[in-house]
Amino acid sequence: QVQLVESGGGSVQAGGSLRLSCAASGYTYSSNSMGWFRQAPGKEREGVAAIYTGGVSPYYADSVKGRFTISQDNAKNTVYLQMNSLKPEDTAMYYCAADRLMSRYDVLKPGRYNYWGQGTQVTVSS
């Protein structure tokens, strides 16, 4: 069974940075998609960033382009989300997710992922 364990959340001031980590285990697919998603109170869960096996062509939501970077460490089977220039509107629960390799048109859609982490809270104050 696939397990995803997230860490790195916390509370920061606007303009600050955080680095989220997601350690995956039990994932046997030779190729996969992994993504970061977030959900703020009163809003639907939305895709933030996604990456394919090998790190080819990461994808980002328009709201985070230029500020967030997704990366992976295959040796550690871990995916990261480096978040810079954080804004109060970035405040949300952040989740990592994984599934079999999927179309680039689906990688930021929460409904396309079967495996999820427990979430880590990110709070950005003004």
PDB file of N, CA, C and O in Angstrom, residues 30-35 49-59 70-72 74 79 99-108 113:
ATOM      1  N   SER A  30       6.648   2.027 -12.168  1.00  0.00           N
ATOM      2  CA  SER A  30       7.908   2.476 -12.737  1.00  0.00           C
ATOM      3  C   SER A  30       7.866   3.949 -13.099  1.00  0.00           C
ATOM      4  O   SER A  30       8.893   4.634 -13.094  1.00  0.00           O
ATOM      5  N   SER A  31       6.686   4.438 -13.429  1.00  0.00           N
ATOM      6  CA  SER A  31       6.476   5.845 -13.720  1.00  0.00           C
ATOM      7  C   SER A  31       5.269   6.328 -12.924  1.00  0.00           C
ATOM      8  O   SER A  31       4.301   5.592 -12.758  1.00  0.00           O
ATOM      9  N   ASN A  32       5.328   7.557 -12.460  1.00  0.00           N
ATOM     10  CA  ASN A  32       4.238   8.066 -11.650  1.00  0.00           C
ATOM     11  C   ASN A  32       4.142   9.580 -11.750  1.00  0.00           C
ATOM     12  O   ASN A  32       5.057  10.248 -12.223  1.00  0.00           O
ATOM     13  N   SER A  33       3.014  10.070 -11.287  1.00  0.00           N
ATOM     14  CA  SER A  33       2.802  11.501 -11.136  1.00  0.00           C
ATOM     15  C   SER A  33       2.677  11.805  -9.654  1.00  0.00           C
ATOM     16  O   SER A  33       2.019  11.074  -8.924  1.00  0.00           O
ATOM     17  N   MET A  34       3.294  12.871  -9.218  1.00  0.00           N
ATOM     18  CA  MET A  34       3.157  13.320  -7.841  1.00  0.00           C
ATOM     19  C   MET A  34       2.850  14.802  -7.849  1.00  0.00           C
ATOM     20  O   MET A  34       3.385  15.545  -8.672  1.00  0.00           O
ATOM     21  N   GLY A  35       1.996  15.199  -6.944  1.00  0.00           N
ATOM     22  CA  GLY A  35       1.590  16.588  -6.916  1.00  0.00           C
ATOM     23  C   GLY A  35       1.393  17.123  -5.514  1.00  0.00           C
ATOM     24  O   GLY A  35       1.261  16.363  -4.548  1.00  0.00           O
ATOM     25  N   ALA A  49       1.230  22.204  -7.657  1.00  0.00           N
ATOM     26  CA  ALA A  49       2.369  21.832  -8.482  1.00  0.00           C
ATOM     27  C   ALA A  49       2.378  20.326  -8.665  1.00  0.00           C
ATOM     28  O   ALA A  49       1.888  19.586  -7.816  1.00  0.00           O
ATOM     29  N   ALA A  50       2.941  19.863  -9.764  1.00  0.00           N
ATOM     30  CA  ALA A  50       3.027  18.432 -10.035  1.00  0.00           C
ATOM     31  C   ALA A  50       4.282  18.136 -10.830  1.00  0.00           C
ATOM     32  O   ALA A  50       4.823  19.009 -11.516  1.00  0.00           O
ATOM     33  N   ILE A  51       4.732  16.889 -10.726  1.00  0.00           N
ATOM     34  CA  ILE A  51       5.960  16.485 -11.394  1.00  0.00           C
ATOM     35  C   ILE A  51       5.872  15.025 -11.802  1.00  0.00           C
ATOM     36  O   ILE A  51       5.244  14.212 -11.125  1.00  0.00           O
ATOM     37  N   TYR A  52       6.491  14.696 -12.924  1.00  0.00           N
ATOM     38  CA  TYR A  52       6.564  13.319 -13.390  1.00  0.00           C
ATOM     39  C   TYR A  52       7.842  12.652 -12.907  1.00  0.00           C
ATOM     40  O   TYR A  52       8.811  13.313 -12.531  1.00  0.00           O
ATOM     41  N   THR A  53       7.838  11.336 -12.953  1.00  0.00           N
ATOM     42  CA  THR A  53       9.063  10.585 -12.706  1.00  0.00           C
ATOM     43  C   THR A  53      10.167  11.115 -13.607  1.00  0.00           C
ATOM     44  O   THR A  53       9.977  11.279 -14.804  1.00  0.00           O
ATOM     45  N   GLY A  54      11.316  11.394 -13.015  1.00  0.00           N
ATOM     46  CA  GLY A  54      12.428  11.948 -13.767  1.00  0.00           C
ATOM     47  C   GLY A  54      12.485  13.462 -13.757  1.00  0.00           C
ATOM     48  O   GLY A  54      13.462  14.045 -14.219  1.00  0.00           O
ATOM     49  N   GLY A  55      11.458  14.103 -13.240  1.00  0.00           N
ATOM     50  CA  GLY A  55      11.462  15.548 -13.093  1.00  0.00           C
ATOM     51  C   GLY A  55      11.227  16.328 -14.371  1.00  0.00           C
ATOM     52  O   GLY A  55      11.549  17.516 -14.436  1.00  0.00           O
ATOM     53  N   VAL A  56      10.648  15.697 -15.370  1.00  0.00           N
ATOM     54  CA  VAL A  56      10.415  16.360 -16.645  1.00  0.00           C
ATOM     55  C   VAL A  56       9.209  17.291 -16.558  1.00  0.00           C
ATOM     56  O   VAL A  56       8.148  16.903 -16.084  1.00  0.00           O
ATOM     57  N   SER A  57       9.394  18.505 -17.011  1.00  0.00           N
ATOM     58  CA  SER A  57       8.316  19.484 -17.170  1.00  0.00           C
ATOM     59  C   SER A  57       7.381  19.565 -15.976  1.00  0.00           C
ATOM     60  O   SER A  57       6.224  19.130 -16.049  1.00  0.00           O
ATOM     61  N   PRO A  58       7.852  20.107 -14.866  1.00  0.00           N
ATOM     62  CA  PRO A  58       6.934  20.314 -13.747  1.00  0.00           C
ATOM     63  C   PRO A  58       5.833  21.298 -14.111  1.00  0.00           C
ATOM     64  O   PRO A  58       6.016  22.172 -14.964  1.00  0.00           O
ATOM     65  N   TYR A  59       4.702  21.155 -13.444  1.00  0.00           N
ATOM     66  CA  TYR A  59       3.548  21.996 -13.723  1.00  0.00           C
ATOM     67  C   TYR A  59       3.160  22.774 -12.480  1.00  0.00           C
ATOM     68  O   TYR A  59       3.265  22.271 -11.356  1.00  0.00           O
ATOM     69  N   ILE A  70       8.725  22.693  -7.373  1.00  0.00           N
ATOM     70  CA  ILE A  70       8.588  21.294  -7.004  1.00  0.00           C
ATOM     71  C   ILE A  70       9.816  20.537  -7.492  1.00  0.00           C
ATOM     72  O   ILE A  70      10.329  20.798  -8.581  1.00  0.00           O
ATOM     73  N   SER A  71      10.291  19.615  -6.692  1.00  0.00           N
ATOM     74  CA  SER A  71      11.458  18.827  -7.054  1.00  0.00           C
ATOM     75  C   SER A  71      11.358  17.457  -6.403  1.00  0.00           C
ATOM     76  O   SER A  71      10.486  17.214  -5.562  1.00  0.00           O
ATOM     77  N   GLN A  72      12.259  16.560  -6.784  1.00  0.00           N
ATOM     78  CA  GLN A  72      12.229  15.218  -6.236  1.00  0.00           C
ATOM     79  C   GLN A  72      13.625  14.689  -6.001  1.00  0.00           C
ATOM     80  O   GLN A  72      14.584  15.095  -6.653  1.00  0.00           O
ATOM     81  N   ASN A  74      14.972  10.984  -6.004  1.00  0.00           N
ATOM     82  CA  ASN A  74      14.606   9.597  -6.243  1.00  0.00           C
ATOM     83  C   ASN A  74      15.272   8.636  -5.259  1.00  0.00           C
ATOM     84  O   ASN A  74      14.682   7.619  -4.889  1.00  0.00           O
ATOM     85  N   VAL A  79       9.459  13.927  -2.522  1.00  0.00           N
ATOM     86  CA  VAL A  79       9.170  15.091  -3.342  1.00  0.00           C
ATOM     87  C   VAL A  79       9.095  16.313  -2.435  1.00  0.00           C
ATOM     88  O   VAL A  79       8.640  16.222  -1.291  1.00  0.00           O
ATOM     89  N   ASP A  99      -0.034   8.992  -7.971  1.00  0.00           N
ATOM     90  CA  ASP A  99      -0.777   8.002  -8.733  1.00  0.00           C
ATOM     91  C   ASP A  99       0.051   7.602  -9.950  1.00  0.00           C
ATOM     92  O   ASP A  99       1.158   8.118 -10.146  1.00  0.00           O
ATOM     93  N   ARG A 100      -0.488   6.704 -10.722  1.00  0.00           N
ATOM     94  CA  ARG A 100       0.186   6.299 -11.952  1.00  0.00           C
ATOM     95  C   ARG A 100       0.349   7.496 -12.864  1.00  0.00           C
ATOM     96  O   ARG A 100      -0.389   8.478 -12.768  1.00  0.00           O
ATOM     97  N   LEU A 101       1.320   7.399 -13.743  1.00  0.00           N
ATOM     98  CA  LEU A 101       1.566   8.474 -14.693  1.00  0.00           C
ATOM     99  C   LEU A 101       0.280   8.820 -15.436  1.00  0.00           C
ATOM    100  O   LEU A 101      -0.426   7.931 -15.921  1.00  0.00           O
ATOM    101  N   MET A 102      -0.022  10.086 -15.518  1.00  0.00           N
ATOM    102  CA  MET A 102      -1.251  10.538 -16.145  1.00  0.00           C
ATOM    103  C   MET A 102      -0.986  11.682 -17.108  1.00  0.00           C
ATOM    104  O   MET A 102       0.108  12.242 -17.161  1.00  0.00           O
ATOM    105  N   SER A 103      -1.998  12.038 -17.846  1.00  0.00           N
ATOM    106  CA  SER A 103      -1.899  13.116 -18.822  1.00  0.00           C
ATOM    107  C   SER A 103      -1.503  14.427 -18.164  1.00  0.00           C
ATOM    108  O   SER A 103      -1.886  14.714 -17.024  1.00  0.00           O
ATOM    109  N   ARG A 104      -0.767  15.247 -18.877  1.00  0.00           N
ATOM    110  CA  ARG A 104      -0.393  16.565 -18.378  1.00  0.00           C
ATOM    111  C   ARG A 104      -1.606  17.435 -18.111  1.00  0.00           C
ATOM    112  O   ARG A 104      -1.526  18.392 -17.344  1.00  0.00           O
ATOM    113  N   TYR A 105      -2.709  17.107 -18.729  1.00  0.00           N
ATOM    114  CA  TYR A 105      -3.940  17.859 -18.522  1.00  0.00           C
ATOM    115  C   TYR A 105      -4.627  17.489 -17.206  1.00  0.00           C
ATOM    116  O   TYR A 105      -5.558  18.190 -16.790  1.00  0.00           O
ATOM    117  N   ASP A 106      -4.171  16.430 -16.554  1.00  0.00           N
ATOM    118  CA  ASP A 106      -4.807  15.943 -15.335  1.00  0.00           C
ATOM    119  C   ASP A 106      -3.975  16.117 -14.075  1.00  0.00           C
ATOM    120  O   ASP A 106      -4.486  15.918 -12.971  1.00  0.00           O
ATOM    121  N   VAL A 107      -2.720  16.473 -14.206  1.00  0.00           N
ATOM    122  CA  VAL A 107      -1.805  16.407 -13.068  1.00  0.00           C
ATOM    123  C   VAL A 107      -2.126  17.389 -11.947  1.00  0.00           C
ATOM    124  O   VAL A 107      -1.666  17.194 -10.820  1.00  0.00           O
ATOM    125  N   LEU A 108      -2.888  18.422 -12.221  1.00  0.00           N
ATOM    126  CA  LEU A 108      -3.265  19.380 -11.190  1.00  0.00           C
ATOM    127  C   LEU A 108      -4.726  19.233 -10.767  1.00  0.00           C
ATOM    128  O   LEU A 108      -5.280  20.117 -10.109  1.00  0.00           O
ATOM    129  N   TYR A 113      -6.103  11.691  -8.435  1.00  0.00           N
ATOM    130  CA  TYR A 113      -5.126  11.030  -7.563  1.00  0.00           C
ATOM    131  C   TYR A 113      -5.801  10.117  -6.552  1.00  0.00           C
ATOM    132  O   TYR A 113      -6.808  10.489  -5.927  1.00  0.00           O
TER     133      TYR A 113
END
